Short mmCIF file of C-alpha atoms and ligand atoms in Angstrom, two decimals:
data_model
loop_
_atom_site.label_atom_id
_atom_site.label_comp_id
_atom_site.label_asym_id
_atom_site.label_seq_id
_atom_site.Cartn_x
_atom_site.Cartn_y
_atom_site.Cartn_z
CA UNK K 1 328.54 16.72 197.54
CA UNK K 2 331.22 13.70 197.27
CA UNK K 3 331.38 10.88 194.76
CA UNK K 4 333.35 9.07 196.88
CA UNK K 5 331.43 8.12 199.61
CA UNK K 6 327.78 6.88 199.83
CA UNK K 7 325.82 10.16 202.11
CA UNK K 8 323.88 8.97 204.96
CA UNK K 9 320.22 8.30 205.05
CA UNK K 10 319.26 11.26 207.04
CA UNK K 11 321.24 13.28 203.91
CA UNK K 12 319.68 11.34 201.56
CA UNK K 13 316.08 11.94 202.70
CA UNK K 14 316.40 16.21 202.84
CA UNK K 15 318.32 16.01 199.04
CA UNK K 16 317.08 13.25 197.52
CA UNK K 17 314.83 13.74 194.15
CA UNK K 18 315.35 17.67 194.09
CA UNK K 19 318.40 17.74 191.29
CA UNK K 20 316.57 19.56 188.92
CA UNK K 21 315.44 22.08 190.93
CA UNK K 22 318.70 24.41 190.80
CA UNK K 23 318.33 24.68 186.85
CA UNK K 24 314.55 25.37 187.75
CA UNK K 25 315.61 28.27 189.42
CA UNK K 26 313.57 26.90 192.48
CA UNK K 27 314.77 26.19 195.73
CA UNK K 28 311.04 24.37 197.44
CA UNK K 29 309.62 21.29 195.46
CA UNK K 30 307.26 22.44 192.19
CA UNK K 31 303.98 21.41 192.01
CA UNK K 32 303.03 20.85 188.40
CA UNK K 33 299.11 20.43 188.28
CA UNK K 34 299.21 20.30 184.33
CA UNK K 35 296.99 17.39 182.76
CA UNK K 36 298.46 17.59 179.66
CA UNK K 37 301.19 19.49 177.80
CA UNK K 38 302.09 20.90 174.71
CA UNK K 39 303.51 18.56 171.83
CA UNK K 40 306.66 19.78 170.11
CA UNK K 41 305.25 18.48 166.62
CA UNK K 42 303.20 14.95 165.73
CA UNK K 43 306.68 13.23 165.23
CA UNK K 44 308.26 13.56 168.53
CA UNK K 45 304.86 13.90 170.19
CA UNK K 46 304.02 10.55 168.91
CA UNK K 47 307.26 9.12 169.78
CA UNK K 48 307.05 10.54 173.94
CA UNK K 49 303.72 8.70 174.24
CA UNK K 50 304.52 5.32 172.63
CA UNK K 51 308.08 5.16 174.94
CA UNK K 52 305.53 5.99 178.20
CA UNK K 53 302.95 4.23 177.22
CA UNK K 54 305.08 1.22 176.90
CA UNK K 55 306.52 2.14 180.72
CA UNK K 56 309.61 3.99 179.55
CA UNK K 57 310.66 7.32 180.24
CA UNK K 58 309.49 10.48 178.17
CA UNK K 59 312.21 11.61 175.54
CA UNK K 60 314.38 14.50 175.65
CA UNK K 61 312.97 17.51 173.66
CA UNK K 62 309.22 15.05 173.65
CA UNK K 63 306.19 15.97 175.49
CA UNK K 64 304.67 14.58 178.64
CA UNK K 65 302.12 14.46 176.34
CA UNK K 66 299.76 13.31 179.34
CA UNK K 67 299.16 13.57 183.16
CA UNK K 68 298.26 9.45 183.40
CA UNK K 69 301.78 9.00 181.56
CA UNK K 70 303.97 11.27 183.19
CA UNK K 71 304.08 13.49 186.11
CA UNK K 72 307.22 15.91 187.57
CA UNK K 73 306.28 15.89 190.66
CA UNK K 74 305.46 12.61 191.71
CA UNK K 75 308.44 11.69 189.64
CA UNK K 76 310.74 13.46 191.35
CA UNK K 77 308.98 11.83 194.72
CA UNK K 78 309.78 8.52 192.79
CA UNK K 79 313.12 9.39 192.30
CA UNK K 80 313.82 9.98 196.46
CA UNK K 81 312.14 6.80 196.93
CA UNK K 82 314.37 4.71 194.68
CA UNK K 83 317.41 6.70 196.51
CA UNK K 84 316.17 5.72 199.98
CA UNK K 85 315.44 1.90 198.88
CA UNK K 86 318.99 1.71 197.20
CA UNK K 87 316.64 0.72 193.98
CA UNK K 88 316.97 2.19 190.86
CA UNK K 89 313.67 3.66 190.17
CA UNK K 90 310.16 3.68 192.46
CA UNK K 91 306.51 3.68 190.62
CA UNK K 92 303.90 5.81 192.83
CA UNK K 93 300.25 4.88 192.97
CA UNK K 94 296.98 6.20 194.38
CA UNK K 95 297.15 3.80 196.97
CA UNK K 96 298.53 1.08 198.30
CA UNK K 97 296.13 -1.57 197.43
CA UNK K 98 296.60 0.49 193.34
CA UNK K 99 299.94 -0.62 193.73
CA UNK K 100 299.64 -4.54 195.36
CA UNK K 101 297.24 -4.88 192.72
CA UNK K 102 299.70 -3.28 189.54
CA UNK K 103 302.56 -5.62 190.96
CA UNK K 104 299.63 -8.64 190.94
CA UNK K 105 298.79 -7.73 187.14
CA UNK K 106 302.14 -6.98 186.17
CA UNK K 107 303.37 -10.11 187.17
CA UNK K 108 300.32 -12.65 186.17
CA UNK K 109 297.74 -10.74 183.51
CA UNK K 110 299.45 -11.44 180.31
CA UNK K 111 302.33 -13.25 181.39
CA UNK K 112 300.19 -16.15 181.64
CA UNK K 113 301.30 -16.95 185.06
CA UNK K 114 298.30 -16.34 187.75
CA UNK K 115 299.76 -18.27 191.07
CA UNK K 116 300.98 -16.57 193.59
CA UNK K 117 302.47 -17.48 196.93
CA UNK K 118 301.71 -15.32 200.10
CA UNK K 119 303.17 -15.65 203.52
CA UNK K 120 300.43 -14.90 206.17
CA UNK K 121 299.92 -12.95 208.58
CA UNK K 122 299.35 -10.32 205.83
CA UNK K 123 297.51 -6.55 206.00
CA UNK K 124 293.89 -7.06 206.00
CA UNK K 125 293.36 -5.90 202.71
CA UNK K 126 296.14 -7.78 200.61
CA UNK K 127 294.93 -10.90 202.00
CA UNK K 128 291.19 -9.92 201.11
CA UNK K 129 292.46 -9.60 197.46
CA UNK K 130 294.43 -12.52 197.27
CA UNK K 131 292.11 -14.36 198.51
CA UNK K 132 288.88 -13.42 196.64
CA UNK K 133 291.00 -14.12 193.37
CA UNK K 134 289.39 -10.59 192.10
CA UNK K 135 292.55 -10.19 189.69
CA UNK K 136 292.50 -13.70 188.27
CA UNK K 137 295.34 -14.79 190.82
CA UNK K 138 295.08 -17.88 192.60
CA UNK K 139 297.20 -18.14 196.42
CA UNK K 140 298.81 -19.98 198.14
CA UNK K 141 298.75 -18.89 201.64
CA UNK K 142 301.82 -19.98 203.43
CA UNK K 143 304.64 -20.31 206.35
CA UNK K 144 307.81 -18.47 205.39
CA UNK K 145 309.16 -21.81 206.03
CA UNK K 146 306.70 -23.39 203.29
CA UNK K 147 307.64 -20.60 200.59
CA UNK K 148 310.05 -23.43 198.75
CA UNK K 149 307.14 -26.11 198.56
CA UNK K 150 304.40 -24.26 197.35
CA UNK K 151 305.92 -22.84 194.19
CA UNK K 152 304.45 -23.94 191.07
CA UNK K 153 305.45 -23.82 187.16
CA UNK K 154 302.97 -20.93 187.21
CA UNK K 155 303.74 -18.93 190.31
CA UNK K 156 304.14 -15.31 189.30
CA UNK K 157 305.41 -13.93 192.42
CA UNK K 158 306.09 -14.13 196.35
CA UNK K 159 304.30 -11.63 198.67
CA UNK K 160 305.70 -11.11 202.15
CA UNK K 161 305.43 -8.26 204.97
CA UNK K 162 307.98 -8.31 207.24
CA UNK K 163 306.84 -6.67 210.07
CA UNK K 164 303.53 -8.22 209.75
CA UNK K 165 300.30 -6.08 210.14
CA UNK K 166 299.46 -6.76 213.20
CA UNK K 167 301.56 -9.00 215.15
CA UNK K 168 304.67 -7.72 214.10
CA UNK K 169 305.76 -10.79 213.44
CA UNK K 170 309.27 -10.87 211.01
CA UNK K 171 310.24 -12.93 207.92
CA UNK K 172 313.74 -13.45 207.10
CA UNK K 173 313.65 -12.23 203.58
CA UNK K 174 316.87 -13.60 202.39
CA UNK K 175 315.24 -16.96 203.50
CA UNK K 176 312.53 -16.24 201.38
CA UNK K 177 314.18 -14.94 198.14
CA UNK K 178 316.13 -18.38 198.61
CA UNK K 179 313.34 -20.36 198.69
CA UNK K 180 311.57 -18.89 195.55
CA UNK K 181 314.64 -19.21 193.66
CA UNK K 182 313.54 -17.54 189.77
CA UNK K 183 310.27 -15.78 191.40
CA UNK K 184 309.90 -12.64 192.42
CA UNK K 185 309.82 -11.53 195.94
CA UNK K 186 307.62 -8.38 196.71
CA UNK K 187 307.80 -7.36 200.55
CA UNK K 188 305.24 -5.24 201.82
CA UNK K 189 307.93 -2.90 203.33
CA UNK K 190 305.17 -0.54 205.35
CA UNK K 191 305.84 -0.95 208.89
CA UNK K 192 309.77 -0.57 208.39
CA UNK K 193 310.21 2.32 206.03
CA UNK K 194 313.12 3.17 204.33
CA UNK K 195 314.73 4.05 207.20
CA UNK K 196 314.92 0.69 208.98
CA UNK K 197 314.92 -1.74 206.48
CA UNK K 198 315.87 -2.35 202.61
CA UNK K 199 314.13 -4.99 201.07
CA UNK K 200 316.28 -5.26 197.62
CA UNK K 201 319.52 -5.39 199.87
CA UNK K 202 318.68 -8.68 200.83
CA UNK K 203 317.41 -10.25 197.13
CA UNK K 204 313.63 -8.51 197.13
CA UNK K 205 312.63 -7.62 193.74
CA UNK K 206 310.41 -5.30 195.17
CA UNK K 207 309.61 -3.18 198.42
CA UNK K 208 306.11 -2.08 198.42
CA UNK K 209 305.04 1.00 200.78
CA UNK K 210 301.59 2.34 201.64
CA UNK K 211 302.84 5.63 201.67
CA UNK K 212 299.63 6.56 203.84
CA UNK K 213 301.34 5.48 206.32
CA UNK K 214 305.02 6.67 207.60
CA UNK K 215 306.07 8.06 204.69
CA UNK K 216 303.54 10.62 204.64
CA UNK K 217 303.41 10.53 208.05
CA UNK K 218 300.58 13.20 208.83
CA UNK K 219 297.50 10.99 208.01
CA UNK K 220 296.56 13.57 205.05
CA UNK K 221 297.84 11.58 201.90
CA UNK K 222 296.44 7.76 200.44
CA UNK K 223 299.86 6.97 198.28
CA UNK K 224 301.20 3.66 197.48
CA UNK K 225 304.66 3.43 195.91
CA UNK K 226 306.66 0.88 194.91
CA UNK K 227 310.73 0.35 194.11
CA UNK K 228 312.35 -1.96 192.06
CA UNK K 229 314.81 -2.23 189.51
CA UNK K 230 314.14 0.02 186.03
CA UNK K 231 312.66 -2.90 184.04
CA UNK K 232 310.34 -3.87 186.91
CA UNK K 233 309.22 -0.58 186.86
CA UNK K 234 308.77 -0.20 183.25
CA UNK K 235 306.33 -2.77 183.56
CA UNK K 236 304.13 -1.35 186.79
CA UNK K 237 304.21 2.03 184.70
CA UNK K 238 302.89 0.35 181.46
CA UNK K 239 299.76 -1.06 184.48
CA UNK K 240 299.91 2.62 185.22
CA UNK K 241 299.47 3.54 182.26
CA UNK K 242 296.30 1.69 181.18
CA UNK K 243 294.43 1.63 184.18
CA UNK K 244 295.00 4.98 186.24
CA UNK K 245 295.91 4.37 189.65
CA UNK K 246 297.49 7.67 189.80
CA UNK K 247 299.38 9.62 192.42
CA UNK K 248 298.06 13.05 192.31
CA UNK K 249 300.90 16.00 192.52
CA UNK K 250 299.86 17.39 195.51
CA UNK K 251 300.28 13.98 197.21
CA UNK K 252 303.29 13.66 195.64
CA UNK K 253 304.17 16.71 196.87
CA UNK K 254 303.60 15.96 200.85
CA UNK K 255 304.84 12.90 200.60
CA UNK K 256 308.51 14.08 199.16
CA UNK K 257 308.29 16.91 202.25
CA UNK K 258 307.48 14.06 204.29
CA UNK K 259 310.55 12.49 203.25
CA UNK K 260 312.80 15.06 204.61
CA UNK K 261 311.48 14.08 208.26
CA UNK K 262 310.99 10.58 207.73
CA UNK K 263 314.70 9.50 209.87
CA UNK K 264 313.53 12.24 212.56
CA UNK K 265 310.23 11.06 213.11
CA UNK K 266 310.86 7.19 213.19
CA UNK K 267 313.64 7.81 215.40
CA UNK K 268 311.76 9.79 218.19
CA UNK K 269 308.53 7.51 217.38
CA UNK K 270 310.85 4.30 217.66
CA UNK K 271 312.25 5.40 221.30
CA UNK K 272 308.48 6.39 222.28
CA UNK K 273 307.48 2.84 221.29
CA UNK K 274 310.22 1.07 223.04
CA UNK K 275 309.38 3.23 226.32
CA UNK K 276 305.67 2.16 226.16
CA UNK K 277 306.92 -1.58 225.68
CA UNK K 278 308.72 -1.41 228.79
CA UNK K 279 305.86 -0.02 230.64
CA UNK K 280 302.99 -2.55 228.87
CA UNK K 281 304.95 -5.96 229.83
CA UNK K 282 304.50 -4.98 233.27
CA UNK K 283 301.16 -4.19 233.70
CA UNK K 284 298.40 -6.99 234.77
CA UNK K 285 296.07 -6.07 232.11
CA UNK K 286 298.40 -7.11 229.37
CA UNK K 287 298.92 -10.53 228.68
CA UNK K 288 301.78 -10.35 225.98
CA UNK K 289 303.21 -7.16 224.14
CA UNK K 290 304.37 -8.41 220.25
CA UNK K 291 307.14 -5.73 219.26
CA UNK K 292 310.13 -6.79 217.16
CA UNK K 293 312.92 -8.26 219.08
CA UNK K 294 311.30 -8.43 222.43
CA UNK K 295 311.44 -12.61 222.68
CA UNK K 296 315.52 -11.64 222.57
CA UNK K 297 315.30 -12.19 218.59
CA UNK K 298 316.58 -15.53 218.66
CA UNK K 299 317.01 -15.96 214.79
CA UNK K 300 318.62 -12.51 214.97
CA UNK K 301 316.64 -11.04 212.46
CA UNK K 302 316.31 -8.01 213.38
CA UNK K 303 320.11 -7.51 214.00
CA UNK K 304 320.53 -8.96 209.99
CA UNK K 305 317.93 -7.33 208.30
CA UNK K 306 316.51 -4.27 210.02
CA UNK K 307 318.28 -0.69 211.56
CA UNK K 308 315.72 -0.62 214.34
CA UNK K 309 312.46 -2.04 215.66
CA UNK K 310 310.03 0.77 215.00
CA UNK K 311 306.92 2.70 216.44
CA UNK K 312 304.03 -0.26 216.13
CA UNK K 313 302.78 -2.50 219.04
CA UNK K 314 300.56 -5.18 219.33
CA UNK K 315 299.07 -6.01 222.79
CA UNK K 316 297.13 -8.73 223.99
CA UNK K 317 294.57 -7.80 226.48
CA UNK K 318 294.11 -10.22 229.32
CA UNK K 319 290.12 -9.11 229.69
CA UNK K 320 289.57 -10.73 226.23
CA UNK K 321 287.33 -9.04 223.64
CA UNK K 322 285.39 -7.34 225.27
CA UNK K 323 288.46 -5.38 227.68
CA UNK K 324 290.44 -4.81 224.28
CA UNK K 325 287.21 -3.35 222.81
CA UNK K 326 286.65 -1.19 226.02
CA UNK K 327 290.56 0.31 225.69
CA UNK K 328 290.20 1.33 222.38
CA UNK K 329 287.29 3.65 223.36
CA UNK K 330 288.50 4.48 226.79
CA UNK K 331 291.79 6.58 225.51
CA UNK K 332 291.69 10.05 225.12
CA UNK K 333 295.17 11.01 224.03
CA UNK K 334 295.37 8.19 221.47
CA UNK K 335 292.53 8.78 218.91
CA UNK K 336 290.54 5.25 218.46
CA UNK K 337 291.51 4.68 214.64
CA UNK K 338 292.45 2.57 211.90
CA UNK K 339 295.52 3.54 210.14
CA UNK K 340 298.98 4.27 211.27
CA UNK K 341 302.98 5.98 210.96
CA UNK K 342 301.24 9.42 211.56
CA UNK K 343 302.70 11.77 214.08
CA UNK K 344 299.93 11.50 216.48
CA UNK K 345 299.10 7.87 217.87
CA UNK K 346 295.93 6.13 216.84
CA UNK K 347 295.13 2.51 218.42
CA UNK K 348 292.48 -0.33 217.29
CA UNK K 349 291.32 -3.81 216.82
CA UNK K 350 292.48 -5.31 213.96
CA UNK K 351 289.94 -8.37 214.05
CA UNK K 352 286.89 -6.09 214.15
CA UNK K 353 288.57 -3.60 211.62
CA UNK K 354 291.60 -3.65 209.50
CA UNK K 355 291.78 -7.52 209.45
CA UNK K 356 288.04 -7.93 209.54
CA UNK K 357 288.05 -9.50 205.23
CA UNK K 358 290.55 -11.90 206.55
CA UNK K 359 289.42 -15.57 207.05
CA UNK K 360 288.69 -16.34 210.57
CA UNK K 361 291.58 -19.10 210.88
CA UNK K 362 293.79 -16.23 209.97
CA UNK K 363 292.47 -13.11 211.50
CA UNK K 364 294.08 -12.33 214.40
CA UNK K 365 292.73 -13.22 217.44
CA UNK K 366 289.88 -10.66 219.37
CA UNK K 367 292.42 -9.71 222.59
CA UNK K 368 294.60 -7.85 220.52
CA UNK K 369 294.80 -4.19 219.92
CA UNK K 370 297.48 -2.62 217.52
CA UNK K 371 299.01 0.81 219.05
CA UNK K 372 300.56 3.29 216.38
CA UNK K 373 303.23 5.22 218.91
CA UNK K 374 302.97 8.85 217.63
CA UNK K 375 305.94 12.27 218.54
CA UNK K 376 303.53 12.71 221.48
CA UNK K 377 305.73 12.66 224.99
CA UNK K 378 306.19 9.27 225.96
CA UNK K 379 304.87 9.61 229.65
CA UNK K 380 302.04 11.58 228.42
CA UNK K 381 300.95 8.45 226.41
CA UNK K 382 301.34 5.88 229.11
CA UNK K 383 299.31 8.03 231.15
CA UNK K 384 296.50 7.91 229.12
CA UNK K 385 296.81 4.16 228.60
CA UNK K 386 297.15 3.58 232.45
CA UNK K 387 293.92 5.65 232.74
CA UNK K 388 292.23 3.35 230.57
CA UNK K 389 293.50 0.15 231.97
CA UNK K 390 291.72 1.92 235.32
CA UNK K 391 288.73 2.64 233.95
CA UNK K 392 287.97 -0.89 231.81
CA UNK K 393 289.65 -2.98 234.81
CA UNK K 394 286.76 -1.15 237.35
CA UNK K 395 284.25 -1.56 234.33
CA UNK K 396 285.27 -5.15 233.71
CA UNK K 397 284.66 -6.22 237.41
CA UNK K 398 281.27 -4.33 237.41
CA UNK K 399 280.18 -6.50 234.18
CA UNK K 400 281.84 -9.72 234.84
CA UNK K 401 284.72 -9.56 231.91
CA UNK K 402 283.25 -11.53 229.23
CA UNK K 403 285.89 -12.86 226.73
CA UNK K 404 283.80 -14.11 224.14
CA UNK K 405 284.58 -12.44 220.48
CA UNK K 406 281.33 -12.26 217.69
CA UNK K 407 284.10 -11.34 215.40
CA UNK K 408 286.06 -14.15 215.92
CA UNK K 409 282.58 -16.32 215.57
C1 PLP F 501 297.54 0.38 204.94
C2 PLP F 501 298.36 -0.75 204.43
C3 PLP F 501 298.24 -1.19 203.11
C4 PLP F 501 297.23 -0.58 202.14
O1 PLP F 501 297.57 0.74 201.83
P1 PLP F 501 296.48 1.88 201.43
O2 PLP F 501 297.34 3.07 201.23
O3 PLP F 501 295.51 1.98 202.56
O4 PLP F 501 295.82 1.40 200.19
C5 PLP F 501 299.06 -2.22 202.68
N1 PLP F 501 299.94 -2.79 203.52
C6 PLP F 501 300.07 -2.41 204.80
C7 PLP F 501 301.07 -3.08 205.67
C8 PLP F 501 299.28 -1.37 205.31
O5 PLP F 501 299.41 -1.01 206.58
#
């Protein structure tokens, strides 16, 4: 491979995080199931655990001494990470709410800070803990435009997701790094992926992933992972550490295959989506598609800060409620789901479900569905979406289209 020149993502995501395996004698990624290891002798024993329990790295000739301190294989899943985020290490969690809520602690807890600043529209979830104050945090929900105003002495850290769960909605993130000057900025880099977007490129301290989602792309994995610089991530493995969020192996292990396919799949899901767009903003049903760049991306955001637009849509339904309700279960191609990134398409209603813990002045509003575009044929899905637009439109008239929403109260 050259020195000289940096390889392309699509090279980086098949190679990445395997250079050990030659002197392994392996060719396919090891799975190393071991909870804990032998210990060389009490010296350098000791010394492994207090460098990992501290976040560091294990020694050379130490022990992994533990499974909660050090793993191989999610490691080496770390280490592809860091390579695709152009970050120099990545810290994998069970989840990602385990890892929002080690870059929460890591960043208030003992550091005596415990304000942090979070620019809505935000994943259901995030926004749930922020705002319940479960960790000891106290939010400021905000504008990206308001980021600069609401920092305190005491703020801790930034959160941002740019696209926004559900509306797609973007943040400029150099705008946002700018505006919270000393603080650090953690986007919630989900929707993008590696692929079409790199958080730390533009001053982000930290991109955040649910893995769940694209970069394990086969709905079979929970997996949060974050990357950041090494110090950063000395202190997310030190929350680790202590309070066990761990990736298991085997998800490590699908999620580094998952890797390899990761450009593949968001390219052919990307050109699905963009297909369906077309088709959605001309059909009577649909009162506005949300997809990134469609309103011409006047502050050029997408052109700055992003490779592509990806594979989620947002659409809202002009029979209110009760028609966006009726769509969801009307599909038959599309499976009626939370979650999304997989390689078949799921669709749902983020007021009633994902976004349901969010405050009702920011949930989003009860006409909206959110469409996860899958590797399914493109014609095959608008089919199945036309169909359903039939059957709810000759429902709807039967029943008088009532646009009312109990979840939006
Ligand atoms: C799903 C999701 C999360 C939470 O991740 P889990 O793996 O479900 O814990 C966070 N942010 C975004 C944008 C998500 O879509």
């Amino acid at each position: 491979m050259t020195d000289q020149r940096p390889l392309h993502p699509d090279t980086v995501a098949v190679h990445s995080g395997r250079g050990d395996l030659a002197d392994l004698g392996v060719h396919a990624l090891p799975i190393d199931l071991s909870t804990t290891n032998p210990l060389p002798d009490i010296e350098r024993g000791g010394d492994s655990y207090e460098a990992m329990a501290g976040g560091g790295r294990p020694i050379a000739d130490g022990s992994l001494v533990y499974a909660r301190l050090w793993n191989p294989t999610v490691a080496r899943f770390e280490d592809a990470l860091a390579e695709m985020e152009h970050a120099e290490a990545a810290v994998a969690f069970s989840s990602g709410m385990a890892a929002m809520t080690a870059v929460i602690l890591a960043h208030t807890g003992a550091t005596g800070k415990h304000h942090v600043v979070a620019v809505r529209p935000l994943y259901g979830g995030t926004d749930h803990l922020l705002g319940s104050g479960l960790l000891g945090t106290e939010t400021t929900f905000c504008h990206p435009s308001e980021v600069g105003v609401s920092i305190r002495q005491d703020t801790a850290l930034v959160i941002v997701e740019t696209p926004a769960n559900p509306t797609l909605e973007l943040v400029d993130i150099a705008e946002v790094v700018a505006a919270a000057g000393d603080v650090p900025v953690v986007v919630d880099n989900t929707f993008a992926t590696p692929i079409l977007q790199n958080p730390l490129d533009h001053g982000a301290a930290m991109s955040l992933h649910s893995a769940t989602k694209y970069l394990g792309g086969h709905g079979d994995v929970i997996a949060g992972v974050v990357a950041c610089s090494e110090t950063t991530a000395e202190a997310l493995r030190r929350v680790r550490a202590v309070t066990g969020g761990l990736l298991h192996p085997l998800g490590a292990y699908l999620l580094h295959r998952g890797l390899t396919t990761l450009p593949v799949r968001m390219r052919q899901q990307q050109e699905n989506a963009q297909r369906i767009v077309q088709w959605l903003i001309d059909q009577p049903e649909v009162d506005e598609v949300f997809f990134p760049g469609l309103d011409g991306d006047p502050q050029g955001i997408v052109k700055r800060q992003m490779h592509g637009t990806g594979a989620m849509i947002a659409m809202r339904m002009r029979g209110g409620y009760s028609a966006a309700g009726a769509v969801a279960s009307a599909v038959s191609l599309f499976t009626h789901a939370v979650s999304l990134g997989g390689v078949d398409s799921l669709i749902q209603h983020p007021a009633a479900l994902t976004h349901r813990p969010v405050p009702a002045d920011a949930r989003p509003d009860a006409d909206v569905l959110r469409l996860s575009i899958g590797l399914e044929n493109a014609d095959d899905l608008i089919a199945d979406l036309a169909q359903a637009f039939t059957r709810v439109g000759s429902g709807a008239q039967a029943s008088g289209a009532a646009t009312a929403s109990p979840a939006q109260g």
